[in-house]
């Protein structure tokens, strides 16, 4: 079954700056939601709070209606195995090959033998057309290649919930299109619950997914980008993305 994610009255500050104030929303199982907001609005912090990687100053995060405040570290780690996370800076382990980056979580968190792990990793390398990168270290990869490897790693455990933080940002047009196609396929043909920080308006328009808009430390969910533009037309950021889109 896909994963339900709910935040209730979340406050969060970092370095003396108040980023989130009373943020509440629910993402239904199997729903794809894009996160929009200007730089510094707390998008990355919000994703990490949702994944239990940061603790809010106030409020609760619920995974399938269970408050993670009540989880032991062991329980927290167990549920995280049902999640995949693609960080902006990829967070690949620098002294491990691409193959071993994908295999690591399978070796630590499953009972698969090495042959089964090899087959599962190989399968994901083939899906994303990165078999030729299997024995390379992260330092030998381009930014786009690193991004695709990070996506493959996030999916190798077959998670129920996927977080992606700016997966297309800073890429050349060819690599951006490759990841655009991967995201489109994930959103259209998987049972994953997906939360994506992304400002590629053509992708958002094509998929017609709900938008979680962060503005003035608050969050509002809109059913689509057109509704966001209409209701927030005086917001500087929305005016900016409207010109781009």
mmCIF file with all atom_site columns, N, CA and C in Angstrom, residues 16-17 29 35 42 45 60 63 75 107 122 126 131 137 142 154 173 212 215 217 241:
data_model
loop_
_atom_site.group_PDB
_atom_site.id
_atom_site.type_symbol
_atom_site.label_atom_id
_atom_site.label_alt_id
_atom_site.label_comp_id
_atom_site.label_asym_id
_atom_site.label_entity_id
_atom_site.label_seq_id
_atom_site.pdbx_PDB_ins_code
_atom_site.Cartn_x
_atom_site.Cartn_y
_atom_site.Cartn_z
_atom_site.occupancy
_atom_site.B_iso_or_equiv
_atom_site.pdbx_formal_charge
_atom_site.auth_seq_id
_atom_site.auth_comp_id
_atom_site.auth_asym_id
_atom_site.auth_atom_id
_atom_site.pdbx_PDB_model_num
ATOM 1  N N  . UNK A 1 16  ? 18.342 30.998 13.925  1.00 0.00 ? 16  UNK A N  1
ATOM 2  C CA . UNK A 1 16  ? 17.610 32.186 14.358  1.00 0.00 ? 16  UNK A CA 1
ATOM 3  C C  . UNK A 1 16  ? 16.559 32.663 13.379  1.00 0.00 ? 16  UNK A C  1
ATOM 4  N N  . UNK A 1 17  ? 16.435 31.985 12.222  1.00 0.00 ? 17  UNK A N  1
ATOM 5  C CA . UNK A 1 17  ? 15.441 32.373 11.223  1.00 0.00 ? 17  UNK A CA 1
ATOM 6  C C  . UNK A 1 17  ? 14.238 31.443 11.291  1.00 0.00 ? 17  UNK A C  1
ATOM 7  N N  . UNK A 1 29  ? -2.259 8.645  0.206   1.00 0.00 ? 29  UNK A N  1
ATOM 8  C CA . UNK A 1 29  ? -1.497 7.544  -0.381  1.00 0.00 ? 29  UNK A CA 1
ATOM 9  C C  . UNK A 1 29  ? -1.557 7.563  -1.904  1.00 0.00 ? 29  UNK A C  1
ATOM 10 N N  . UNK A 1 35  ? 6.333  20.842 -4.496  1.00 0.00 ? 35  UNK A N  1
ATOM 11 C CA . UNK A 1 35  ? 6.558  21.901 -3.514  1.00 0.00 ? 35  UNK A CA 1
ATOM 12 C C  . UNK A 1 35  ? 7.169  23.098 -4.225  1.00 0.00 ? 35  UNK A C  1
ATOM 13 N N  . UNK A 1 42  ? 12.146 27.440 2.909   1.00 0.00 ? 42  UNK A N  1
ATOM 14 C CA . UNK A 1 42  ? 12.105 26.267 3.780   1.00 0.00 ? 42  UNK A CA 1
ATOM 15 C C  . UNK A 1 42  ? 11.712 24.977 3.088   1.00 0.00 ? 42  UNK A C  1
ATOM 16 N N  . UNK A 1 45  ? 14.121 22.032 4.045   1.00 0.00 ? 45  UNK A N  1
ATOM 17 C CA . UNK A 1 45  ? 13.895 21.714 5.451   1.00 0.00 ? 45  UNK A CA 1
ATOM 18 C C  . UNK A 1 45  ? 12.578 20.979 5.636   1.00 0.00 ? 45  UNK A C  1
ATOM 19 N N  . UNK A 1 60  ? 3.575  17.900 14.953  1.00 0.00 ? 60  UNK A N  1
ATOM 20 C CA . UNK A 1 60  ? 3.726  16.460 14.765  1.00 0.00 ? 60  UNK A CA 1
ATOM 21 C C  . UNK A 1 60  ? 3.799  16.088 13.294  1.00 0.00 ? 60  UNK A C  1
ATOM 22 N N  . UNK A 1 63  ? 3.155  9.404  9.981   1.00 0.00 ? 63  UNK A N  1
ATOM 23 C CA . UNK A 1 63  ? 3.334  8.452  8.896   1.00 0.00 ? 63  UNK A CA 1
ATOM 24 C C  . UNK A 1 63  ? 2.240  7.406  9.031   1.00 0.00 ? 63  UNK A C  1
ATOM 25 N N  . UNK A 1 75  ? 12.371 1.946  15.532  1.00 0.00 ? 75  UNK A N  1
ATOM 26 C CA . UNK A 1 75  ? 11.149 2.022  14.730  1.00 0.00 ? 75  UNK A CA 1
ATOM 27 C C  . UNK A 1 75  ? 11.282 3.066  13.623  1.00 0.00 ? 75  UNK A C  1
ATOM 28 N N  . UNK A 1 107 ? 22.287 -4.418 1.531   1.00 0.00 ? 107 UNK A N  1
ATOM 29 C CA . UNK A 1 107 ? 23.164 -5.254 2.356   1.00 0.00 ? 107 UNK A CA 1
ATOM 30 C C  . UNK A 1 107 ? 22.885 -5.077 3.850   1.00 0.00 ? 107 UNK A C  1
ATOM 31 N N  . UNK A 1 122 ? 21.520 -4.455 -10.450 1.00 0.00 ? 122 UNK A N  1
ATOM 32 C CA . UNK A 1 122 ? 21.659 -4.484 -11.913 1.00 0.00 ? 122 UNK A CA 1
ATOM 33 C C  . UNK A 1 122 ? 20.353 -4.080 -12.590 1.00 0.00 ? 122 UNK A C  1
ATOM 34 N N  . UNK A 1 126 ? 19.917 -0.899 -15.092 1.00 0.00 ? 126 UNK A N  1
ATOM 35 C CA . UNK A 1 126 ? 19.395 -1.050 -16.452 1.00 0.00 ? 126 UNK A CA 1
ATOM 36 C C  . UNK A 1 126 ? 18.191 -0.148 -16.692 1.00 0.00 ? 126 UNK A C  1
ATOM 37 N N  . UNK A 1 131 ? 24.177 1.383  -16.480 1.00 0.00 ? 131 UNK A N  1
ATOM 38 C CA . UNK A 1 131 ? 25.008 0.190  -16.248 1.00 0.00 ? 131 UNK A CA 1
ATOM 39 C C  . UNK A 1 131 ? 26.485 0.521  -16.447 1.00 0.00 ? 131 UNK A C  1
ATOM 40 N N  . UNK A 1 137 ? 33.434 5.854  -9.422  1.00 0.00 ? 137 UNK A N  1
ATOM 41 C CA . UNK A 1 137 ? 33.225 6.557  -8.165  1.00 0.00 ? 137 UNK A CA 1
ATOM 42 C C  . UNK A 1 137 ? 32.440 7.840  -8.435  1.00 0.00 ? 137 UNK A C  1
ATOM 43 N N  . UNK A 1 142 ? 29.189 13.205 -13.844 1.00 0.00 ? 142 UNK A N  1
ATOM 44 C CA . UNK A 1 142 ? 28.688 14.561 -14.038 1.00 0.00 ? 142 UNK A CA 1
ATOM 45 C C  . UNK A 1 142 ? 27.560 14.811 -13.040 1.00 0.00 ? 142 UNK A C  1
ATOM 46 N N  . UNK A 1 154 ? 17.597 5.748  -4.446  1.00 0.00 ? 154 UNK A N  1
ATOM 47 C CA . UNK A 1 154 ? 16.406 6.002  -3.636  1.00 0.00 ? 154 UNK A CA 1
ATOM 48 C C  . UNK A 1 154 ? 15.308 4.979  -3.902  1.00 0.00 ? 154 UNK A C  1
ATOM 49 N N  . UNK A 1 173 ? 20.128 20.802 -20.926 1.00 0.00 ? 173 UNK A N  1
ATOM 50 C CA . UNK A 1 173 ? 18.809 20.429 -21.460 1.00 0.00 ? 173 UNK A CA 1
ATOM 51 C C  . UNK A 1 173 ? 18.630 18.938 -21.722 1.00 0.00 ? 173 UNK A C  1
ATOM 52 N N  . UNK A 1 212 ? 2.066  22.272 -3.291  1.00 0.00 ? 212 UNK A N  1
ATOM 53 C CA . UNK A 1 212 ? 2.217  22.743 -1.919  1.00 0.00 ? 212 UNK A CA 1
ATOM 54 C C  . UNK A 1 212 ? 3.050  24.015 -1.985  1.00 0.00 ? 212 UNK A C  1
ATOM 55 N N  . UNK A 1 215 ? 4.868  30.133 1.491   1.00 0.00 ? 215 UNK A N  1
ATOM 56 C CA . UNK A 1 215 ? 4.921  31.581 1.370   1.00 0.00 ? 215 UNK A CA 1
ATOM 57 C C  . UNK A 1 215 ? 4.681  32.202 2.738   1.00 0.00 ? 215 UNK A C  1
ATOM 58 N N  . UNK A 1 217 ? 6.192  31.720 5.484   1.00 0.00 ? 217 UNK A N  1
ATOM 59 C CA . UNK A 1 217 ? 6.335  30.695 6.515   1.00 0.00 ? 217 UNK A CA 1
ATOM 60 C C  . UNK A 1 217 ? 5.123  29.786 6.658   1.00 0.00 ? 217 UNK A C  1
ATOM 61 N N  . UNK A 1 241 ? 7.306  32.665 -11.770 1.00 0.00 ? 241 UNK A N  1
ATOM 62 C CA . UNK A 1 241 ? 7.150  31.368 -12.426 1.00 0.00 ? 241 UNK A CA 1
ATOM 63 C C  . UNK A 1 241 ? 6.117  31.440 -13.549 1.00 0.00 ? 241 UNK A C  1
#
